[in-house]
Short mmCIF file of C-alpha atoms in Angstrom, two decimals:
data_model
loop_
_atom_site.label_atom_id
_atom_site.label_comp_id
_atom_site.label_asym_id
_atom_site.label_seq_id
_atom_site.Cartn_x
_atom_site.Cartn_y
_atom_site.Cartn_z
CA UNK A 246 -0.48 0.34 0.06
CA UNK A 247 1.33 2.89 -0.80
CA UNK A 248 1.17 6.21 2.15
CA UNK A 249 1.26 9.45 0.69
CA UNK A 250 -0.14 12.91 1.37
CA UNK A 251 -1.09 15.38 -1.02
CA UNK A 252 -3.21 18.71 -0.49
CA UNK A 253 -4.49 21.02 -2.99
CA UNK A 254 -5.53 24.64 -3.36
CA UNK A 255 -7.33 24.52 -6.38
CA UNK A 256 -6.36 21.30 -8.11
CA UNK A 257 -8.26 21.14 -11.37
CA UNK A 258 -7.90 23.45 -14.82
CA UNK A 259 -12.07 22.96 -14.16
CA UNK A 260 -11.65 24.23 -10.86
CA UNK A 261 -10.04 27.30 -11.61
CA UNK A 262 -12.77 27.44 -14.24
CA UNK A 263 -15.20 27.80 -12.06
CA UNK A 264 -13.44 31.13 -10.09
CA UNK A 265 -12.55 32.55 -13.41
CA UNK A 266 -14.61 35.99 -11.92
CA UNK A 267 -11.73 35.68 -8.48
CA UNK A 268 -8.88 35.92 -11.36
CA UNK A 269 -7.66 39.62 -10.35
CA UNK A 270 -7.61 38.02 -6.59
CA UNK A 271 -7.18 34.13 -6.57
CA UNK A 272 -4.16 32.04 -5.67
CA UNK A 273 -2.29 30.23 -7.69
CA UNK A 274 -3.24 27.03 -7.67
CA UNK A 275 -1.25 24.21 -6.13
CA UNK A 276 -1.48 20.51 -5.78
CA UNK A 277 1.41 18.50 -3.48
CA UNK A 278 2.23 15.36 -1.76
CA UNK A 279 2.81 15.30 1.81
CA UNK A 280 4.28 12.62 2.62
CA UNK A 281 3.55 10.00 4.75
CA UNK A 282 6.07 7.46 7.09
CA UNK A 283 6.07 3.94 5.39
CA UNK A 284 4.95 2.60 8.80
CA UNK A 285 1.67 5.02 8.14
CA UNK A 286 -1.52 3.76 6.25
CA UNK A 287 -4.27 6.09 5.68
CA UNK A 288 -7.53 3.96 6.56
CA UNK A 289 -9.81 4.28 3.87
CA UNK A 290 -13.61 5.72 3.33
CA UNK A 291 -15.83 2.55 4.33
CA UNK A 292 -18.92 4.11 5.45
CA UNK A 293 -17.22 6.68 7.75
CA UNK A 294 -15.02 9.82 7.42
CA UNK A 295 -11.21 9.55 6.72
CA UNK A 296 -10.03 13.05 6.13
CA UNK A 297 -11.28 16.46 8.11
CA UNK A 298 -9.45 20.39 7.31
CA UNK A 299 -10.53 23.10 9.71
CA UNK A 300 -12.07 25.74 8.37
CA UNK A 301 -8.82 27.81 7.47
CA UNK A 302 -7.11 25.24 5.46
CA UNK A 303 -3.98 25.23 8.56
CA UNK A 304 -4.72 21.49 10.12
CA UNK A 305 -5.95 17.77 8.70
CA UNK A 306 -7.07 15.57 10.91
CA UNK A 307 -6.48 11.85 9.24
CA UNK A 308 -7.44 8.11 10.69
CA UNK A 309 -3.94 6.04 9.55
CA UNK A 310 -2.61 2.78 10.70
CA UNK A 311 0.77 1.38 11.74
CA UNK A 312 1.65 -2.19 11.20
CA UNK A 313 0.97 -4.07 15.01
CA UNK A 314 -1.08 -1.06 16.19
CA UNK A 315 -4.93 -0.13 16.48
CA UNK A 316 -5.96 2.50 14.13
CA UNK A 317 -6.45 6.02 15.05
CA UNK A 318 -6.39 9.57 14.68
CA UNK A 319 -3.23 11.67 13.26
CA UNK A 320 -2.76 15.65 13.02
CA UNK A 321 -0.61 16.99 10.33
CA UNK A 322 -0.37 21.18 11.54
CA UNK A 323 0.56 22.45 7.78
CA UNK A 324 3.22 25.03 9.02
CA UNK A 325 4.93 21.94 10.71
CA UNK A 326 6.09 19.21 8.98
CA UNK A 327 5.37 16.35 12.78
CA UNK A 328 2.48 13.82 12.57
CA UNK A 329 1.44 13.19 15.46
CA UNK A 330 -1.10 10.93 16.50
CA UNK A 331 -3.55 12.01 18.95
CA UNK A 332 -3.75 10.33 22.23
CA UNK A 333 -7.24 9.03 23.21
CA UNK A 334 -8.41 8.45 20.06
CA UNK A 335 -6.84 4.65 20.28
CA UNK A 336 -9.56 2.41 17.54
CA UNK A 337 -10.94 6.12 16.04
CA UNK A 338 -12.51 6.64 12.67
CA UNK A 339 -14.72 9.43 11.59
CA UNK A 340 -13.13 12.44 12.46
CA UNK A 341 -14.71 16.07 11.85
CA UNK A 342 -12.56 19.06 13.17
CA UNK A 343 -14.67 21.60 15.31
CA UNK A 344 -16.08 25.11 13.73
CA UNK A 345 -12.29 26.88 15.78
CA UNK A 346 -9.81 23.32 14.58
CA UNK A 347 -9.24 22.63 18.40
CA UNK A 348 -10.92 19.86 19.32
CA UNK A 349 -12.22 17.03 17.42
CA UNK A 350 -14.87 14.37 17.34
CA UNK A 351 -14.99 10.59 16.60
CA UNK A 352 -16.08 6.86 16.80
CA UNK A 353 -14.54 4.06 18.27
CA UNK A 354 -14.66 1.06 15.82
CA UNK A 355 -17.17 -0.85 16.83
CA UNK A 356 -19.09 1.33 19.16
CA UNK A 357 -22.19 4.05 18.05
CA UNK A 358 -21.01 6.58 20.35
CA UNK A 359 -19.95 10.11 19.02
CA UNK A 360 -16.95 11.20 21.49
CA UNK A 361 -15.03 15.34 21.70
CA UNK A 362 -10.79 15.08 22.56
CA UNK A 363 -8.47 18.04 21.72
CA UNK A 364 -6.25 17.41 18.45
CA UNK A 365 -3.99 18.20 21.33
CA UNK A 366 -4.44 14.34 22.74
CA UNK A 367 -6.27 14.10 26.34
CA UNK A 368 -9.18 11.95 27.57
CA UNK A 369 -12.09 11.93 25.08
CA UNK A 370 -15.99 12.51 26.41
CA UNK A 371 -18.40 11.45 25.01
CA UNK A 372 -21.01 14.22 23.42
CA UNK A 373 -23.47 11.91 21.19
CA UNK A 374 -24.92 8.17 23.11
CA UNK A 375 -25.87 6.73 19.34
CA UNK A 376 -25.43 8.14 16.22
CA UNK A 377 -24.22 6.57 12.81
CA UNK A 378 -20.59 7.35 11.58
CA UNK A 379 -22.48 10.60 9.97
CA UNK A 380 -22.49 13.78 11.84
CA UNK A 381 -21.06 17.06 11.44
CA UNK A 382 -20.03 20.22 13.80
CA UNK A 383 -21.42 23.56 12.68
CA UNK A 384 -22.34 27.17 14.31
CA UNK A 385 -24.01 28.08 16.92
CA UNK A 386 -22.26 25.24 18.69
CA UNK A 387 -24.82 22.34 17.44
CA UNK A 388 -23.96 19.01 16.11
CA UNK A 389 -26.23 16.81 13.19
CA UNK A 390 -25.87 13.79 13.26
CA UNK A 391 -27.74 10.72 11.40
CA UNK A 392 -29.33 7.83 13.08
CA UNK A 393 -31.77 5.40 12.03
CA UNK A 394 -32.26 7.24 8.80
CA UNK A 395 -33.17 10.34 10.40
CA UNK A 396 -31.06 13.61 11.50
CA UNK A 397 -30.90 14.84 15.23
CA UNK A 398 -29.42 17.55 16.48
CA UNK A 399 -27.49 18.27 19.66
CA UNK A 400 -25.52 20.94 21.51
CA UNK A 401 -21.50 20.17 20.62
CA UNK A 402 -21.21 20.24 25.10
CA UNK A 403 -23.76 17.13 25.06
CA UNK A 404 -27.53 17.33 26.58
CA UNK A 405 -30.63 16.05 24.99
CA UNK A 406 -30.84 15.56 21.29
CA UNK A 407 -33.92 17.34 19.23
CA UNK A 408 -35.12 15.51 16.32
CA UNK A 409 -34.64 17.03 12.75
CA UNK A 410 -36.20 15.30 9.66
CA UNK A 411 -37.37 12.19 9.16
CA UNK A 412 -37.60 10.62 5.81
CA UNK A 413 -40.55 11.41 3.69
CA UNK A 414 -41.90 8.51 2.44
CA UNK A 415 -43.99 10.52 -0.47
CA UNK A 416 -41.38 11.34 -2.42
CA UNK A 417 -40.03 7.78 -1.36
CA UNK A 418 -36.93 9.19 0.52
CA UNK A 419 -35.67 6.50 2.43
CA UNK A 420 -32.63 7.52 4.94
CA UNK A 421 -31.13 11.00 5.14
CA UNK A 422 -27.40 11.30 6.18
CA UNK A 423 -24.13 13.03 6.00
CA UNK A 424 -25.36 16.25 6.77
CA UNK A 425 -22.97 19.27 6.59
CA UNK A 426 -24.14 22.37 8.41
CA UNK A 427 -23.88 25.54 6.39
CA UNK A 428 -22.30 28.91 7.30
CA UNK A 429 -24.75 30.75 10.16
CA UNK A 430 -26.25 27.24 10.91
CA UNK A 431 -29.43 27.86 9.80
CA UNK A 432 -29.22 24.55 7.39
CA UNK A 433 -27.55 21.75 6.22
CA UNK A 434 -26.41 20.20 3.17
CA UNK A 435 -27.59 16.40 3.15
CA UNK A 436 -27.47 13.01 1.30
CA UNK A 437 -30.95 11.61 0.31
CA UNK A 438 -31.23 8.16 -0.02
CA UNK A 439 -34.27 6.74 -2.20
CA UNK A 440 -35.81 3.22 -2.18
CA UNK A 441 -33.84 0.51 -1.31
CA UNK A 442 -30.97 2.65 -0.41
CA UNK A 443 -28.51 1.87 -3.22
CA UNK A 444 -25.92 4.07 -3.63
CA UNK A 445 -26.60 4.67 -7.23
CA UNK A 446 -29.99 6.34 -6.07
CA UNK A 447 -28.40 8.96 -3.64
CA UNK A 448 -29.11 12.63 -4.00
CA UNK A 449 -27.86 15.65 -2.67
CA UNK A 450 -30.68 17.79 -0.39
CA UNK A 451 -30.76 20.56 2.01
CA UNK A 452 -32.80 20.58 5.31
CA UNK A 453 -33.96 23.92 7.32
CA UNK A 454 -32.69 24.34 11.24
CA UNK A 455 -34.41 23.76 13.40
CA UNK A 456 -37.80 23.78 10.97
CA UNK A 457 -36.64 20.28 9.29
CA UNK A 458 -37.70 21.20 5.72
CA UNK A 459 -35.69 18.74 3.67
CA UNK A 460 -35.60 20.17 -0.40
CA UNK A 461 -34.04 18.11 -2.69
CA UNK A 462 -31.37 19.10 -5.16
CA UNK A 463 -31.74 17.60 -8.48
CA UNK A 464 -27.92 16.41 -8.07
CA UNK A 465 -26.98 12.77 -7.72
CA UNK A 466 -24.46 12.22 -5.47
CA UNK A 467 -22.87 12.04 -1.65
CA UNK A 468 -20.79 13.59 0.86
CA UNK A 469 -21.82 17.31 0.31
CA UNK A 470 -19.46 19.85 1.40
CA UNK A 471 -19.56 23.20 1.18
CA UNK A 472 -17.14 26.03 -0.05
CA UNK A 473 -16.84 29.03 0.92
CA UNK A 474 -15.88 29.47 -2.66
CA UNK A 475 -19.27 29.41 -3.43
CA UNK A 476 -19.94 26.00 -3.72
CA UNK A 477 -20.76 22.24 -3.10
CA UNK A 478 -18.10 19.49 -3.95
CA UNK A 479 -20.08 16.30 -3.77
CA UNK A 480 -19.04 12.49 -4.61
CA UNK A 481 -20.09 9.84 -7.63
CA UNK A 482 -19.70 5.94 -7.17
CA UNK A 483 -16.59 5.95 -9.85
CA UNK A 484 -14.95 8.28 -7.17
CA UNK A 485 -15.14 11.92 -8.74
CA UNK A 486 -15.79 15.57 -7.32
CA UNK A 487 -17.85 17.57 -8.33
CA UNK A 488 -18.09 21.27 -7.73
CA UNK A 489 -21.66 23.38 -8.53
CA UNK A 490 -22.22 26.70 -8.10
CA UNK A 491 -24.61 27.52 -4.59
CA UNK A 492 -25.81 30.23 -2.63
CA UNK A 493 -25.62 29.66 1.15
CA UNK A 494 -27.66 33.03 1.52
CA UNK A 495 -30.46 31.70 -0.69
CA UNK A 496 -29.69 27.61 -0.78
CA UNK A 497 -30.41 27.64 -4.36
CA UNK A 498 -28.15 26.44 -7.39
CA UNK A 499 -26.65 28.52 -9.55
CA UNK A 500 -25.36 26.91 -11.86
CA UNK A 501 -23.83 23.57 -13.66
CA UNK A 502 -21.76 20.92 -11.89
CA UNK A 503 -18.29 20.59 -12.64
CA UNK A 504 -15.16 18.73 -12.46
CA UNK A 505 -12.36 18.80 -9.99
CA UNK A 506 -10.79 15.34 -9.29
CA UNK A 507 -11.19 11.76 -10.43
CA UNK A 508 -10.21 9.28 -8.16
CA UNK A 509 -11.34 9.98 -4.96
CA UNK A 510 -12.05 6.19 -2.47
CA UNK A 511 -15.21 6.31 -1.66
CA UNK A 512 -17.14 3.61 0.05
CA UNK A 513 -19.80 0.94 0.38
CA UNK A 514 -21.19 2.92 2.35
CA UNK A 515 -21.28 6.48 0.56
CA UNK A 516 -18.54 7.65 2.66
CA UNK A 517 -16.06 9.80 0.42
CA UNK A 518 -12.56 10.46 1.68
CA UNK A 519 -11.93 14.13 0.91
CA UNK A 520 -12.96 17.06 3.07
CA UNK A 521 -11.87 21.52 2.07
CA UNK A 522 -11.08 24.78 4.09
CA UNK A 523 -12.80 27.91 4.08
CA UNK A 524 -9.74 28.55 1.77
CA UNK A 525 -10.79 26.02 -0.92
CA UNK A 526 -7.94 23.46 0.04
CA UNK A 527 -8.70 20.46 -0.91
CA UNK A 528 -7.43 17.25 0.75
CA UNK A 529 -8.84 13.70 -0.71
CA UNK A 530 -7.64 10.27 -0.21
CA UNK A 531 -7.01 9.00 -3.43
CA UNK A 532 -8.32 5.49 -5.10
CA UNK A 533 -11.67 4.62 -5.55
CA UNK A 534 -12.17 1.30 -6.08
CA UNK A 535 -11.46 -1.15 -3.21
CA UNK A 536 -8.40 -2.73 -3.06
CA UNK A 537 -6.29 -0.10 -5.06
CA UNK A 538 -3.76 1.68 -4.28
CA UNK A 539 -4.23 4.88 -1.57
CA UNK A 540 -2.56 7.66 -1.61
CA UNK A 541 -3.94 11.02 0.96
CA UNK A 542 -3.59 13.78 -1.70
#
């Protein structure tokens, strides 16, 4: 297995094209590898998130494993070549960084609880007692997570959960998942499964917070992420990341999707191993086909 790490500011020419109106202020695009030690293998996506970036793009957390060791979360600050294992994350998966990049949510293998720990390491504490491995940490000190095909909200400090949205069978919605809280915390991007919950039938959607009103978007895909460049990034089952212009204020699509990255790892549960920061930095785990050589990019 090839273990490596790379980041890209804006990696594809098509991605630059959708930002053409920002040409005067756009950063020079750059794509580069951050090589991991040979003994450290990044975890594949499976059904859980594998990579998380802080909003300013300066902190990267990813799931990985060394031979004869349990999986854990590792942190790499982009101004420091050192890769650190996060103490208190043994057997962890599904990293999701806090809005300020100081803490990270995760789950333990085989355990449904969502835990919280500092990226500096420490004793993790349980925030959500039971959830599947699909959750988002957004503004207004709120966590949105999926459980039983429904969406729930909870304070980042714990407290009782609140039901947010249940699937609408009249619209052939079978389950909701993969929430991504939008700036301001008044809505979240979601994935909508239909019918028999086949991955290739998944569509993107929006749920209002706290109203729970769900709008289906005319886009097939999974794992939506919001970029402050004014786009939704999402994955397709064949390992492509697309970007579609989107207004977080009006919650409306503003144009057609364009391809950004090919060969991103997509797990059987719909987990796409990529993350995006508010400055447009994109990180992803390559290898869209199960069993393929994998590189964290």
